[in-house]
Tab-separated table of C-alpha atoms in Angstrom:
chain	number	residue	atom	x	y	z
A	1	UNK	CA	4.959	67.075	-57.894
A	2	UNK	CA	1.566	68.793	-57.637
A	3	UNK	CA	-1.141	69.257	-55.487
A	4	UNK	CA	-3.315	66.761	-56.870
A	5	UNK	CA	-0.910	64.388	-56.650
A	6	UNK	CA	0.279	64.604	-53.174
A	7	UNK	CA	-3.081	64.983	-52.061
A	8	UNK	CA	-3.708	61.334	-54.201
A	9	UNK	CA	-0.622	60.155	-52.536
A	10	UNK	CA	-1.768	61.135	-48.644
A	11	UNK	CA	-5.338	59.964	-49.491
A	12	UNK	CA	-3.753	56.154	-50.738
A	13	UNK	CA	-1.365	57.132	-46.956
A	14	UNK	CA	-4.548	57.498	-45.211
A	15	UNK	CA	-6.287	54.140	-46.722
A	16	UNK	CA	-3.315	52.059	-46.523
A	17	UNK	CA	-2.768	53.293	-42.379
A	18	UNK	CA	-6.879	52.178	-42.046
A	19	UNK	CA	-6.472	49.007	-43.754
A	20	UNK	CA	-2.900	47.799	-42.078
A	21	UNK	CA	-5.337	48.623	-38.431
A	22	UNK	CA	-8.204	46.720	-40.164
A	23	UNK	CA	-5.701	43.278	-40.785
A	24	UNK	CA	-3.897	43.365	-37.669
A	25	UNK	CA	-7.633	43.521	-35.475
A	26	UNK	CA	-8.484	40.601	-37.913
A	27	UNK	CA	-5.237	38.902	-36.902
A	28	UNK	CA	-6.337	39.660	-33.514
A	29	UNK	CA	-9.860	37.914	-33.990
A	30	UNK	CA	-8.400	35.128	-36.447
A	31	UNK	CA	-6.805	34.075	-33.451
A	32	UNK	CA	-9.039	34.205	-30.749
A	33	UNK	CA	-11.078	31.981	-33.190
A	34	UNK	CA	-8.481	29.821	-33.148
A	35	UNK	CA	-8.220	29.545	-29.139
A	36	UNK	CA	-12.148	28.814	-28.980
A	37	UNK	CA	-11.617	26.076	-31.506
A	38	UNK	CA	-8.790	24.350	-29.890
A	39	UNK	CA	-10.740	24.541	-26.304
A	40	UNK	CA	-13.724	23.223	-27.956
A	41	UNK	CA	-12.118	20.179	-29.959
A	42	UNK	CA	-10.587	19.709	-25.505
A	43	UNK	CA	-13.671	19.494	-24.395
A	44	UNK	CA	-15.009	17.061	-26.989
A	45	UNK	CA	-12.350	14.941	-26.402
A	46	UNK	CA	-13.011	15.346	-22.350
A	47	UNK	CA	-16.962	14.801	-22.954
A	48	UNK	CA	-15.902	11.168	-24.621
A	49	UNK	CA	-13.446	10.269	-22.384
A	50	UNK	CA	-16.082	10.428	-19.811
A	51	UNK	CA	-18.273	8.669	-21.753
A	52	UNK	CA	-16.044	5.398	-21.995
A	53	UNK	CA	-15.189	5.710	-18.316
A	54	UNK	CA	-18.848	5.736	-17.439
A	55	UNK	CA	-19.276	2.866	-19.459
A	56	UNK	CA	-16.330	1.079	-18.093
A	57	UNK	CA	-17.975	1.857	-14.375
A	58	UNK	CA	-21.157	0.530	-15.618
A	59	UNK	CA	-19.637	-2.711	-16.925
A	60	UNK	CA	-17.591	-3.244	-13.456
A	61	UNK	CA	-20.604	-2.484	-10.867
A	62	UNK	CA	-22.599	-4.804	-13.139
A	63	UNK	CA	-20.271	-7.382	-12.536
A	64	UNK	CA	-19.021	-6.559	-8.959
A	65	UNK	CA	-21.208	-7.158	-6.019
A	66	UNK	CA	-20.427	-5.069	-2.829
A	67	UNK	CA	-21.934	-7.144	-0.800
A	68	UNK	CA	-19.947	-10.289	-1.778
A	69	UNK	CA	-16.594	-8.161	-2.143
A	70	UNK	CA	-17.372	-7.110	1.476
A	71	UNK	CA	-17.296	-10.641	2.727
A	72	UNK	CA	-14.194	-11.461	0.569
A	73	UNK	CA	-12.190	-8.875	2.406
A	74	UNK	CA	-13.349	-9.671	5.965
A	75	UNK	CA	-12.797	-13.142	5.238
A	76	UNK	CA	-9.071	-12.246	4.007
A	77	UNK	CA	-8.895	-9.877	7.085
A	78	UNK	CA	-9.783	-12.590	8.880
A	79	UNK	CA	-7.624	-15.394	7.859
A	80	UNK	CA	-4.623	-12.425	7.270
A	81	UNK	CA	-5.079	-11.864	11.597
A	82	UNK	CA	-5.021	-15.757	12.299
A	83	UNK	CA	-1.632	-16.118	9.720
A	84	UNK	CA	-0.039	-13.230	11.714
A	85	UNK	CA	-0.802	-14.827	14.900
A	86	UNK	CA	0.726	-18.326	13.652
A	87	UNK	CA	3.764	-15.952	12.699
A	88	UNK	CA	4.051	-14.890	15.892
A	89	UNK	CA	3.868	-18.372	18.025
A	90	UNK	CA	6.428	-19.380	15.512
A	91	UNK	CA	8.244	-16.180	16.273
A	92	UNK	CA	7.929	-16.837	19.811
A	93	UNK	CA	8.598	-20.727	19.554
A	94	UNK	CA	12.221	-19.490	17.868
A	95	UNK	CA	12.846	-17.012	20.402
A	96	UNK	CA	12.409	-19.225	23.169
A	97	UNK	CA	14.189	-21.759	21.723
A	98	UNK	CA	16.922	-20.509	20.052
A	99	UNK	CA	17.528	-17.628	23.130
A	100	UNK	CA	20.769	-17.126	24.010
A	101	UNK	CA	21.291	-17.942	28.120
A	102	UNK	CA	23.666	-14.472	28.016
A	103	UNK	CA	20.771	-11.977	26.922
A	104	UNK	CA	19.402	-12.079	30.269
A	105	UNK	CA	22.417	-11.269	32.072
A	106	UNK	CA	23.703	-8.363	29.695
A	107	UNK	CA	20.156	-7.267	29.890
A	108	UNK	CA	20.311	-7.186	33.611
A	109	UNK	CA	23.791	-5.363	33.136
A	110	UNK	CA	22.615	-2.747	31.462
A	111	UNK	CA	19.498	-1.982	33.004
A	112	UNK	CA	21.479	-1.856	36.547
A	113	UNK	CA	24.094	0.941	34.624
A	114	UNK	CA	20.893	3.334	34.002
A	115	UNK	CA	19.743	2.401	36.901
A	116	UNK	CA	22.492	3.142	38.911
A	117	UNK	CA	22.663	6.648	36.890
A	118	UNK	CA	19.582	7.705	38.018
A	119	UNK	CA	20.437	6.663	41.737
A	120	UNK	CA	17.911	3.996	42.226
A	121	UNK	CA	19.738	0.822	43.772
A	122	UNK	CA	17.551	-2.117	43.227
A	123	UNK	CA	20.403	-5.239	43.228
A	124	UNK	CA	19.402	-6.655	46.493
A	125	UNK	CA	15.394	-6.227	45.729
A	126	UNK	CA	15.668	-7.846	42.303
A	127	UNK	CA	17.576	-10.823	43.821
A	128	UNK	CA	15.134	-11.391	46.160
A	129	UNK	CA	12.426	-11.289	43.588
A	130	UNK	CA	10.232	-14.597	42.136
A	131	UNK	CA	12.083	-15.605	38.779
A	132	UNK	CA	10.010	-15.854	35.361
A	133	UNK	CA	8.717	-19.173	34.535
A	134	UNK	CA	11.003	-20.459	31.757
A	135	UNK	CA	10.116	-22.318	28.341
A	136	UNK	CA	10.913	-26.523	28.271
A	137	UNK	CA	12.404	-25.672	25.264
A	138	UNK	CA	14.752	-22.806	26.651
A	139	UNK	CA	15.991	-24.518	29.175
A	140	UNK	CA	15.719	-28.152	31.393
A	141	UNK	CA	12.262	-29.391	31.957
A	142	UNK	CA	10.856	-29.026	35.146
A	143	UNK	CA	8.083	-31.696	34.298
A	144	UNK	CA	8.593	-34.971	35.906
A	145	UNK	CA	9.632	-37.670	33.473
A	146	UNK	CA	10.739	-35.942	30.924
A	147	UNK	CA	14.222	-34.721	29.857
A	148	UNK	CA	15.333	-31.485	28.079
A	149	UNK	CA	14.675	-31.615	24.352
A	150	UNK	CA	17.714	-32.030	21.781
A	151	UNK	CA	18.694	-29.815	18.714
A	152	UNK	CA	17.709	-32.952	16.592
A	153	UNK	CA	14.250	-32.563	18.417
A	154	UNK	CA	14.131	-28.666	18.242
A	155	UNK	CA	15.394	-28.195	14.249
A	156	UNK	CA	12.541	-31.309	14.112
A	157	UNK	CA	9.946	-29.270	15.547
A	158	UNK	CA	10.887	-25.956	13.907
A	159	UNK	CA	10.588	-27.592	10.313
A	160	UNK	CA	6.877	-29.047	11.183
A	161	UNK	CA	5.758	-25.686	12.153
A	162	UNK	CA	7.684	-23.983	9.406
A	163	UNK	CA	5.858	-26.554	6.845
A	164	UNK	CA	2.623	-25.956	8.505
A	165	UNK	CA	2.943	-21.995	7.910
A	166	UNK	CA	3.528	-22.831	4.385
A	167	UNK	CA	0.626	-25.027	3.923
A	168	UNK	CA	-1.530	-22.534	5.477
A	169	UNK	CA	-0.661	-19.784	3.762
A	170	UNK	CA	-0.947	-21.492	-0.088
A	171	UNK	CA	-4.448	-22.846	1.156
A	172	UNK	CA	-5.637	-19.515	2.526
A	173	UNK	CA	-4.247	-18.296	-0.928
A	174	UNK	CA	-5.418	-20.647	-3.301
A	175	UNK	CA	-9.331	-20.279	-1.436
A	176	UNK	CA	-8.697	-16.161	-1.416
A	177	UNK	CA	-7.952	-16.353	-5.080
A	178	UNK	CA	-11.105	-18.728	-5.938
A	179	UNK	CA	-13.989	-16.923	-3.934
A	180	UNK	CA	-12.348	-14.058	-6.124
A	181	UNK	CA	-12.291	-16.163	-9.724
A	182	UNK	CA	-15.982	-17.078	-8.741
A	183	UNK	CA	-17.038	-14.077	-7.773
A	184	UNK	CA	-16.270	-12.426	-11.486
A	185	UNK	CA	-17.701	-15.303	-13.154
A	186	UNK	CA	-20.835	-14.440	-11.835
């Protein structure tokens, strides 16, 4: 081999080193091209996403008044408060009448054991103190004329009240459910 020709040879070295460097920034940029593309096609895709959702928000406050949806809530707070308070009295009403006469005494039991723990000795006091007035259903009447009710009369009156809780609540329902049906027609 001569000196021309290695000197061709590194020279072709030399250009081939340069151009290899030259593709692989290229590559480099080729792909940071690509990355700008694929966040720019995302954010297109955000920007009409938006869009539709502003239109959809546009389309319900159109048709939703917060005024009248106001009132439709207090109203269901409203009759929700008076349906928990005829859940209780019928609570209550089952308590009292289906209360067991033994309750009271274990209560009385136990409450003596932690009292007597804790060295208080209050027997004598709470024997000598005014009883609780007591349901007519729990236990005999104290009205004159009247007698103690049966179970007949009891399962009787706990089925009227039970029906009337059930009526209420479909009503209260059924009205709920139209204020809301009118309320989107409009």
């Amino acid at each position: 081999m001569t000196d021309k020709t290695a000197t061709i040879l590194a020279k072709q070295l030399v250009g081939i080193r340069k151009q290899k460097a030259r593709m692989l920034g290229m590559k480099g940029q080729i792909g940071a091209v690509k990355t700008k593309t694929t966040t720019m096609q995302a954010s297109m895709n955000m920007a009409q996403t938006m869009k539709n959702t502003t239109g959809v928000m546009k389309t319900m406050n159109k048709q939703m008044n917060p005024q009248d949806m106001a009132k439709v809530m207090q109203n269901f707070e409203r009759e929700n408060a008076k349906m928990d308070m005829t859940g209780e009295l019928m609570e209550d009403t089952l308590d009292s009448a289906l209360g067991e006469s033994g309750d009271e005494e274990e209560s009385d039991l136990i409450m003596n054991q932690v009292l007597d723990e804790i060295g208080i000795e209050i027997k004598g006091q709470m024997d000598r103190a005014p009883a609780a007035g007591s349901s007519s259903l729990a236990g005999p009447s104290t009205v004159r004329g009247t007698k103690a009710p049966t179970d007949a009369d009891i399962e009787a009156q706990l089925k009227r009240l039970a029906d009337f809780v059930i009526i209420q609540l479909y009503y209260r329902t059924y009205i709920f459910l139209v204020v809301i049906d009118f309320m989107y027609l409009e």
